[in-house]
CSV table of C-alpha atoms and ligand atoms in Angstrom, one decimal:
chain,number,residue,atom,x,y,z
A,1334,MET,CA,-6.4,-4.2,-7.7
A,1335,GLY,CA,-8.7,-3.1,-5.8
A,1336,LEU,CA,-8.0,0.0,-3.2
A,1337,GLY,CA,-6.5,-1.9,0.1
A,1338,ALA,CA,-8.3,-5.5,-1.3
A,1339,SER,CA,-4.8,-7.2,-1.2
A,1340,ARG,CA,-2.6,-4.8,-1.2
A,1341,LYS,CA,-0.6,-4.4,2.2
A,1342,THR,CA,-0.2,-0.7,4.0
A,1343,ALA,CA,3.0,0.4,4.6
A,1344,LEU,CA,3.2,3.8,6.8
A,1345,VAL,CA,6.3,5.9,6.2
A,1346,THR,CA,7.0,8.7,8.7
A,1347,GLY,CA,9.2,11.6,7.3
A,1348,ALA,CA,7.9,11.2,4.2
A,1349,ALA,CA,8.5,13.9,2.4
A,1350,GLY,CA,12.5,14.1,3.6
A,1351,PHE,CA,14.9,12.8,1.3
A,1352,LEU,CA,15.0,9.1,2.3
A,1353,GLY,CA,11.4,9.1,3.2
A,1354,SER,CA,9.9,10.2,-0.3
A,1355,HIS,CA,12.5,8.0,-2.0
A,1356,LEU,CA,11.1,5.0,0.1
A,1357,VAL,CA,7.6,6.4,-0.6
A,1358,ASP,CA,8.1,5.7,-4.4
A,1359,ARG,CA,10.0,2.4,-4.0
A,1360,LEU,CA,7.1,1.0,-2.1
A,1361,LEU,CA,4.3,2.4,-4.5
A,1362,ALA,CA,6.3,0.8,-7.4
A,1363,GLU,CA,6.3,-2.4,-5.3
A,1364,GLY,CA,2.5,-3.0,-4.9
A,1365,PHE,CA,1.8,-1.2,-1.2
A,1366,GLU,CA,-0.7,1.1,-0.6
A,1367,VAL,CA,1.5,4.1,1.4
A,1368,VAL,CA,0.3,6.4,4.0
A,1369,GLY,CA,3.2,9.0,4.4
A,1370,ILE,CA,2.9,11.8,7.6
A,1371,ASP,CA,5.6,14.7,8.0
A,1372,ASN,CA,5.0,17.9,9.8
A,1373,LEU,CA,7.7,19.3,6.8
A,1374,MET,CA,10.0,20.5,9.4
A,1375,THR,CA,13.0,20.0,6.9
A,1376,GLY,CA,10.6,17.9,4.3
A,1377,ASP,CA,9.5,19.1,1.2
A,1378,LEU,CA,6.0,18.4,-0.3
A,1379,GLY,CA,8.1,18.7,-4.0
A,1380,ASN,CA,9.6,15.6,-3.1
A,1381,LEU,CA,6.2,13.9,-3.4
A,1382,GLU,CA,5.5,15.2,-6.5
A,1383,LYS,CA,5.1,12.0,-8.2
A,1384,ALA,CA,3.9,10.1,-5.1
A,1385,GLY,CA,1.3,12.5,-5.0
A,1386,ARG,CA,-0.2,11.6,-8.4
A,1387,ASP,CA,-0.2,7.9,-7.2
A,1388,ARG,CA,-4.2,7.2,-6.0
A,1389,HIS,CA,-2.5,4.4,-3.6
A,1390,PHE,CA,-0.6,7.1,-1.8
A,1391,HIS,CA,-2.1,9.4,1.0
A,1392,PHE,CA,-0.4,11.9,3.0
A,1393,GLN,CA,-1.4,13.1,6.4
A,1394,MET,CA,0.4,16.3,7.6
A,1395,GLY,CA,1.4,15.2,11.1
A,1396,ASP,CA,3.9,15.2,14.1
A,1397,VAL,CA,5.4,11.5,15.1
A,1398,ARG,CA,5.2,12.8,18.6
A,1399,GLU,CA,1.6,12.8,18.7
A,1400,PRO,CA,-0.9,9.4,19.3
A,1401,ILE,CA,-0.5,7.7,15.3
A,1402,HIS,CA,-3.9,6.9,14.2
A,1403,VAL,CA,-2.6,4.5,11.0
A,1404,TYR,CA,-3.7,0.7,10.0
A,1405,ALA,CA,-0.4,-0.5,8.9
A,1406,GLU,CA,1.3,-4.2,8.3
A,1407,LEU,CA,5.0,-2.3,8.0
A,1408,VAL,CA,5.9,1.0,9.6
A,1409,PHE,CA,9.0,2.9,8.3
A,1410,ASN,CA,10.0,5.2,10.9
A,1411,PHE,CA,11.8,7.7,9.1
A,1412,ALA,CA,11.0,11.3,10.7
A,1413,CYS,CA,14.0,13.2,11.9
A,1414,PRO,CA,16.0,16.2,11.2
A,1415,ALA,CA,18.9,14.6,10.0
A,1416,SER,CA,22.0,17.4,9.4
A,1417,PRO,CA,23.5,18.6,12.2
A,1418,VAL,CA,22.7,22.4,10.9
A,1419,HIS,CA,18.9,21.3,11.1
A,1420,TYR,CA,19.3,19.0,13.9
A,1421,GLN,CA,21.1,21.7,16.4
A,1422,SER,CA,18.6,24.3,15.3
A,1423,ASP,CA,16.0,22.7,17.4
A,1424,PRO,CA,17.7,20.1,20.4
A,1425,HIS,CA,14.8,19.6,21.9
A,1426,ALA,CA,12.6,18.9,18.4
A,1427,THR,CA,15.2,16.8,17.5
A,1428,LEU,CA,15.5,14.5,20.6
A,1429,THR,CA,11.8,14.5,21.3
A,1430,THR,CA,11.1,13.6,18.1
A,1431,SER,CA,13.7,10.5,18.1
A,1432,VAL,CA,12.0,9.3,21.4
A,1433,LEU,CA,8.3,10.1,21.5
A,1434,GLY,CA,8.5,9.2,18.0
A,1435,ALA,CA,9.2,5.5,18.8
A,1436,GLN,CA,7.2,5.5,21.6
A,1437,ARG,CA,4.3,6.7,19.6
A,1438,LEU,CA,5.2,3.9,17.0
A,1439,VAL,CA,5.5,1.1,19.4
A,1440,GLU,CA,2.1,2.2,20.9
A,1441,MET,CA,0.7,1.6,17.6
A,1442,ALA,CA,2.3,-1.4,16.7
A,1443,ARG,CA,2.1,-3.6,20.1
A,1444,GLY,CA,-0.2,-6.1,20.2
A,1445,ARG,CA,-0.2,-6.1,16.3
A,1446,ARG,CA,1.2,-7.7,13.3
A,1447,CYS,CA,2.9,-4.7,12.6
A,1448,ALA,CA,6.7,-4.8,11.9
A,1449,ILE,CA,8.8,-1.2,12.6
A,1450,VAL,CA,11.9,-0.7,10.1
A,1451,HIS,CA,13.6,2.4,12.3
A,1452,ALA,CA,15.7,4.4,10.5
A,1453,SER,CA,19.0,4.9,13.2
A,1454,THR,CA,22.4,6.0,12.5
A,1455,SER,CA,25.9,5.6,12.0
A,1456,GLU,CA,25.8,8.8,14.6
A,1457,VAL,CA,25.1,6.0,17.9
A,1458,TYR,CA,28.7,5.1,17.2
A,1459,GLY,CA,29.8,8.8,17.8
A,1460,ASP,CA,33.5,9.5,17.2
A,1461,PRO,CA,34.5,6.1,16.9
A,1462,THR,CA,38.0,4.4,18.7
A,1463,VAL,CA,37.2,1.0,16.2
A,1464,HIS,CA,37.6,1.6,12.4
A,1465,PRO,CA,35.3,0.3,10.5
A,1466,GLN,CA,32.8,0.1,13.0
A,1467,PRO,CA,30.6,-3.3,13.5
A,1468,GLU,CA,27.2,-3.4,15.1
A,1469,SER,CA,29.0,-5.0,18.2
A,1470,TYR,CA,30.7,-1.4,19.1
A,1471,TRP,CA,29.1,0.7,21.9
A,1472,GLY,CA,30.3,4.0,20.7
A,1473,ASN,CA,32.1,7.1,21.7
A,1474,VAL,CA,29.4,9.8,22.1
A,1475,ASN,CA,29.4,13.1,24.1
A,1476,PRO,CA,25.8,12.6,25.8
A,1477,ILE,CA,25.9,16.4,26.3
A,1478,GLY,CA,27.6,18.2,23.2
A,1479,GLU,CA,25.8,19.7,20.5
A,1480,ARG,CA,25.5,16.6,18.6
A,1481,ALA,CA,23.8,14.7,21.5
A,1482,CYS,CA,20.6,15.9,21.0
A,1483,TYR,CA,20.6,13.8,17.6
A,1484,ASP,CA,23.4,10.7,18.6
A,1485,GLU,CA,21.9,10.4,22.2
A,1486,GLY,CA,18.3,10.6,20.6
A,1487,LYS,CA,18.9,8.0,18.2
A,1488,ARG,CA,20.5,5.9,20.9
A,1489,CYS,CA,17.4,6.0,23.1
A,1490,ALA,CA,15.2,5.1,20.1
A,1491,GLU,CA,17.1,2.2,19.9
A,1492,THR,CA,16.9,1.5,23.5
A,1493,LEU,CA,13.3,1.7,23.5
A,1494,LEU,CA,12.6,-0.1,20.5
A,1495,ASN,CA,14.7,-3.2,21.6
A,1496,ASP,CA,12.9,-3.4,24.8
A,1497,ALA,CA,9.5,-3.2,23.0
A,1498,ARG,CA,10.7,-6.7,21.1
A,1499,ARG,CA,12.0,-7.9,24.6
A,1500,ALA,CA,8.9,-6.6,26.9
A,1501,TRP,CA,6.3,-7.3,23.9
A,1502,GLY,CA,7.3,-8.8,21.7
A,1503,VAL,CA,7.2,-6.0,19.0
A,1504,ASP,CA,8.9,-6.6,15.7
A,1505,VAL,CA,11.5,-3.9,15.2
A,1506,ARG,CA,14.1,-4.0,12.9
A,1507,ILE,CA,17.2,-1.6,13.3
A,1508,ALA,CA,18.8,0.0,10.4
A,1509,ARG,CA,21.9,1.9,11.4
A,1510,ILE,CA,22.1,3.9,8.2
A,1511,PHE,CA,25.9,5.5,7.3
A,1512,ASN,CA,26.1,9.0,5.1
A,1513,THR,CA,23.4,8.7,2.0
A,1514,TYR,CA,23.2,11.2,-0.6
A,1515,GLY,CA,21.6,11.8,-4.0
A,1516,PRO,CA,19.2,13.7,-5.6
A,1517,ARG,CA,16.2,15.3,-3.4
A,1518,MET,CA,18.6,16.6,-0.9
A,1519,ALA,CA,17.4,19.8,0.3
A,1520,PHE,CA,19.9,22.9,-1.0
A,1521,ASP,CA,19.7,24.5,2.6
A,1522,ASP,CA,20.2,21.1,4.4
A,1523,GLY,CA,23.9,21.7,5.5
A,1524,ARG,CA,25.3,18.4,4.9
A,1525,VAL,CA,28.9,18.2,3.0
A,1526,VAL,CA,27.5,16.8,-0.3
A,1527,SER,CA,24.4,19.1,-0.5
A,1528,ASN,CA,26.8,22.1,0.7
A,1529,PHE,CA,29.5,20.9,-2.3
A,1530,VAL,CA,27.7,20.5,-4.9
A,1531,VAL,CA,25.2,23.6,-4.5
A,1532,GLN,CA,28.6,25.6,-3.7
A,1533,ALA,CA,30.0,24.5,-6.9
A,1534,LEU,CA,27.6,25.0,-9.2
A,1535,ARG,CA,27.0,28.7,-8.1
A,1536,GLY,CA,30.8,28.9,-8.7
A,1537,LYS,CA,31.3,29.3,-5.1
A,1538,PRO,CA,34.4,28.4,-3.1
A,1539,LEU,CA,33.8,25.0,-1.2
A,1540,THR,CA,33.2,25.4,2.9
A,1541,LEU,CA,35.9,22.7,4.1
A,1542,PHE,CA,35.4,22.2,8.2
A,1543,GLY,CA,38.9,21.3,9.9
A,1544,ASP,CA,41.9,20.2,7.8
A,1545,GLY,CA,39.6,18.1,5.3
A,1546,GLN,CA,41.3,14.8,6.3
A,1547,GLN,CA,38.2,13.3,8.4
A,1548,THR,CA,36.9,11.0,6.2
A,1549,ARG,CA,33.0,10.0,5.8
A,1550,SER,CA,31.8,6.8,3.5
A,1551,PHE,CA,29.3,8.0,1.2
A,1552,CYS,CA,26.1,5.7,0.2
A,1553,TYR,CA,23.6,6.2,-2.9
A,1554,VAL,CA,20.5,6.9,-2.4
A,1555,ASP,CA,19.1,3.8,-4.5
A,1556,ASP,CA,21.0,1.7,-2.7
A,1557,LEU,CA,20.0,2.4,0.6
A,1558,VAL,CA,16.7,1.9,-0.4
A,1559,GLU,CA,17.1,-1.5,-1.6
A,1560,GLY,CA,18.8,-2.3,2.0
A,1561,ILE,CA,16.2,-1.0,3.7
A,1562,VAL,CA,13.3,-3.1,1.4
A,1563,ARG,CA,15.7,-6.0,2.0
A,1564,MET,CA,15.1,-5.8,5.8
A,1565,SER,CA,11.6,-5.3,5.6
A,1566,ARG,CA,10.9,-8.7,3.9
A,1567,LEU,CA,12.9,-10.5,6.3
A,1568,GLU,CA,10.5,-13.1,7.9
A,1569,ARG,CA,12.5,-12.0,11.5
A,1570,LEU,CA,15.7,-9.7,11.9
A,1571,ASP,CA,16.9,-9.7,15.4
A,1572,GLY,CA,19.5,-6.8,16.5
A,1573,PRO,CA,20.7,-3.3,14.6
A,1574,VAL,CA,22.2,-3.7,10.9
A,1575,ASN,CA,24.7,-1.3,9.2
A,1576,LEU,CA,23.6,0.1,6.1
A,1577,GLY,CA,25.9,1.9,4.1
A,1578,ASN,CA,28.7,2.0,1.1
A,1579,PRO,CA,32.3,0.9,2.7
A,1580,GLU,CA,34.6,2.7,0.0
A,1581,GLU,CA,36.0,5.5,2.4
A,1582,PHE,CA,36.7,9.2,1.5
A,1583,THR,CA,38.4,12.0,3.1
A,1584,ILE,CA,36.3,15.5,3.0
A,1585,ARG,CA,38.9,16.7,0.9
A,1586,GLN,CA,39.1,13.9,-1.7
A,1587,LEU,CA,34.8,14.4,-2.0
A,1588,ALA,CA,35.5,18.4,-2.3
A,1589,GLU,CA,38.1,17.5,-5.7
A,1590,GLU,CA,35.7,15.2,-7.0
A,1591,VAL,CA,32.8,17.4,-7.1
A,1592,VAL,CA,35.0,20.0,-8.7
A,1593,LYS,CA,36.3,17.6,-11.0
A,1594,GLN,CA,32.9,16.6,-12.0
A,1595,ILE,CA,31.3,20.3,-12.3
A,1596,GLY,CA,34.2,21.4,-13.7
A,1597,GLY,CA,36.5,24.8,-12.5
A,1598,ASP,CA,39.2,25.5,-10.0
A,1599,LEU,CA,38.6,24.0,-6.8
A,1600,ALA,CA,38.7,27.2,-4.3
A,1601,ILE,CA,38.2,26.2,-0.2
A,1602,GLN,CA,37.1,28.7,2.0
A,1603,HIS,CA,38.4,27.2,5.2
A,1604,ALA,CA,36.1,26.9,8.8
A,1605,PRO,CA,36.7,25.4,11.7
A,1606,LEU,CA,35.7,21.7,12.5
A,1607,PRO,CA,32.7,21.9,14.7
A,1608,SER,CA,32.2,20.1,18.0
A,1609,ASP,CA,32.2,16.5,18.5
A,1610,ASP,CA,32.6,16.1,14.3
A,1611,PRO,CA,33.6,12.4,13.7
A,1612,ARG,CA,37.0,12.0,12.6
A,1613,GLN,CA,36.6,9.1,10.7
A,1614,ARG,CA,33.5,6.6,10.0
A,1615,LYS,CA,33.2,3.8,7.3
A,1616,PRO,CA,30.5,0.9,8.1
A,1617,ASP,CA,31.6,-3.2,8.4
A,1618,ILE,CA,28.9,-4.0,6.4
A,1619,GLY,CA,29.4,-7.8,7.0
A,1620,ARG,CA,26.2,-8.3,8.8
A,1621,ALA,CA,24.0,-7.0,5.7
A,1622,ARG,CA,26.0,-8.8,3.1
A,1623,GLU,CA,25.0,-11.9,5.1
A,1624,LEU,CA,21.6,-11.6,6.0
A,1625,LEU,CA,20.3,-9.4,3.1
A,1626,GLY,CA,22.8,-10.1,0.4
A,1627,PHE,CA,23.1,-6.2,0.6
A,1628,SER,CA,26.2,-4.7,-2.0
A,1629,PRO,CA,26.0,-1.2,-2.9
A,1630,ARG,CA,26.3,-0.9,-6.5
A,1631,VAL,CA,26.6,2.9,-7.0
A,1632,ARG,CA,30.0,4.4,-6.9
A,1633,LEU,CA,31.0,7.6,-5.3
A,1634,ALA,CA,31.5,9.3,-8.7
A,1635,GLU,CA,28.6,7.9,-10.5
A,1636,GLY,CA,26.4,9.2,-7.5
A,1637,LEU,CA,27.6,12.1,-7.5
A,1638,GLY,CA,27.2,12.5,-11.4
A,1639,ALA,CA,23.4,11.8,-10.9
A,1640,THR,CA,23.2,13.9,-7.7
A,1641,ILE,CA,25.0,17.0,-9.8
A,1642,GLU,CA,22.3,16.8,-12.3
A,1643,ASP,CA,19.6,16.8,-10.1
A,1644,PHE,CA,20.7,19.8,-8.3
A,1645,ARG,CA,21.5,21.5,-11.5
A,1646,ARG,CA,18.2,21.0,-12.8
A,1647,ARG,CA,16.6,22.1,-9.5
A,1648,LEU,CA,18.5,25.2,-9.3
A,1649,SER,CA,18.0,26.3,-12.6
A,1650,GLU,CA,13.9,26.1,-12.0
A,1651,ARG,CA,14.5,27.4,-8.8
A,1652,ASP,CA,16.5,30.6,-10.7
A,1653,GLY,CA,14.3,30.8,-13.6
A,1654,ARG,CA,10.8,31.2,-11.0
A,1655,GLY,CA,12.7,34.0,-9.2
B,408,NAD,P1,15.3,14.7,6.1
B,408,NAD,O1,15.5,15.8,7.0
B,408,NAD,O2,15.2,15.0,4.4
B,408,NAD,O3,13.7,13.9,6.1
B,408,NAD,C1,13.2,13.9,7.4
B,408,NAD,C2,12.2,13.8,7.4
B,408,NAD,O4,11.3,14.4,9.0
B,408,NAD,C3,11.9,15.7,7.0
B,408,NAD,O5,10.5,15.3,5.7
B,408,NAD,C4,11.1,15.8,8.0
B,408,NAD,O6,10.2,17.3,8.1
B,408,NAD,C5,10.7,14.9,8.7
B,408,NAD,N1,10.1,15.5,10.4
B,408,NAD,C6,11.1,15.6,11.6
B,408,NAD,N2,10.8,15.6,12.4
B,408,NAD,C7,9.1,15.3,12.5
B,408,NAD,C8,8.4,15.0,13.2
B,408,NAD,N3,8.5,15.5,14.7
B,408,NAD,N4,6.8,15.0,13.0
B,408,NAD,C9,6.9,14.1,11.9
B,408,NAD,N5,8.0,14.4,10.8
B,408,NAD,C10,9.1,14.9,11.1
B,408,NAD,O7,16.4,13.4,6.3
B,408,NAD,P2,16.9,12.3,5.9
B,408,NAD,O8,18.2,12.4,5.0
B,408,NAD,O9,16.0,12.0,5.2
B,408,NAD,O10,16.7,11.2,6.7
B,408,NAD,C11,15.8,10.3,7.2
B,408,NAD,C12,16.0,9.5,8.7
B,408,NAD,O11,17.0,8.9,7.7
B,408,NAD,C13,16.5,10.1,9.6
B,408,NAD,O12,15.6,9.6,10.6
B,408,NAD,C14,17.6,10.0,9.9
B,408,NAD,O13,18.0,10.4,11.3
B,408,NAD,C15,17.8,8.6,8.8
B,408,NAD,N6,19.2,9.0,8.4
B,408,NAD,C16,19.6,9.3,7.3
B,408,NAD,C17,21.2,9.6,6.9
B,408,NAD,C18,21.5,10.0,5.8
B,408,NAD,O14,22.5,10.4,5.2
B,408,NAD,N7,20.8,10.9,4.9
B,408,NAD,C19,22.0,8.8,8.0
B,408,NAD,C20,21.5,8.3,8.8
B,408,NAD,C21,19.9,8.2,9.5
B,409,UDP,N1,31.7,19.3,6.6
B,409,UDP,C1,32.3,20.2,5.2
B,409,UDP,N2,31.8,21.3,4.8
B,409,UDP,C2,30.4,21.3,5.0
B,409,UDP,C3,29.6,20.3,5.5
B,409,UDP,C4,30.0,19.5,6.2
B,409,UDP,O1,33.4,20.2,5.5
B,409,UDP,O2,30.0,22.4,4.2
B,409,UDP,C5,32.6,18.1,6.6
B,409,UDP,C6,31.8,17.6,8.1
B,409,UDP,O3,32.6,18.8,9.2
B,409,UDP,C7,31.8,17.0,8.8
B,409,UDP,C8,31.8,15.8,6.9
B,409,UDP,O4,31.7,17.1,6.0
B,409,UDP,O5,33.2,16.3,9.2
B,409,UDP,C9,30.4,15.7,6.9
B,409,UDP,O6,29.1,16.5,7.1
B,409,UDP,P1,28.2,15.9,7.0
B,409,UDP,O7,27.3,17.1,7.9
B,409,UDP,O8,27.5,15.7,5.7
B,409,UDP,O9,27.6,14.7,7.7
B,409,UDP,P2,27.7,14.3,9.8
B,409,UDP,O10,29.0,14.5,10.0
B,409,UDP,O11,26.8,14.1,10.1
B,409,UDP,O12,28.5,12.8,9.3
């Protein structure tokens, strides 16, 4: 196929990150011309090694808070630090990336045939008082807490994008993504799956925050990417859609499963629960099932197996180099 001739162009912001890079690979496999933008705040160009060998992939080092000059029919907005450790390390960058990033994309898409698929989050529900969480739930977020830069930034981005749809007809599609894990998560990411896997592979105790009875529902990255791609294919999509795996686990159960798969005894290093840490989280995916035929296939034990293999390989490559 000639360069750009009959290919649609997709822009992925946050392309060097965990989810962004998997999405880039999927879009290239689907025959898109793909432009990736990233400022490498938490991303790693190593995640784009495969994409970088494809002549249909084009990387731009850049910040979504600056004007974006890319022609694309489809935009996937994945730029934003996502782990509490990272997004709290520079709260101002986190909030402005969410809000100004959405604004820059609206400026780019307004008046054009360009759809924006936006990575929002289950954090818009905060510490939920409704369980499981449907899209109709408005959430329980502390607007001045340590997580607010992320939660409120994502909530405000949703507001900005929805207003752009109402006012100017911009085609926006909002995915509320629940905890997603898999290969390519950064070693120092700070999220629970990567922390536990690295700690167990290193023979160290697992850092369990609080009593470990808080819950999360973990979605494997391939299932999530499938849901995102399906969202982009619809002729039209109004209103946010939850994407995640509704199987719910306590964090203690996750620790036990990781140790079971890697081997050794379960050693725990207890630490206090961080402030505003949600007690429970599980998506109601009725809307995604109905509109997208979305049905996560990979169960935690299987997805953890693939994730552990990836971490084992990357850690041994890194240790070999060091
Ligand atoms: P990640 O940290 O691996 O990826 C984020 C990427 O965005 C990184 O490559 C980072 O360098 C880049 N970035 C940050 N600020 C930027 C800026 N101002 N300009 C350009 N690039 C910038 O995290 P992830 O898990 O891949 O998350 C990707 C998106 O999905 C985020 O928007 C996140 O909020 C959302 N999300 C992820 C999850 C999850 O469980 N992984 C859950 C809910 C929502
Ligand atoms: N957590 C933990 N140990 C860690 C990292 C996280 O016990 O080393 C807990 C954390 O307190 C939270 C859950 O695991 O209750 C999920 O944390 P993560 O940062 O992965 O995601 P989020 O809180 O944003 O859902």
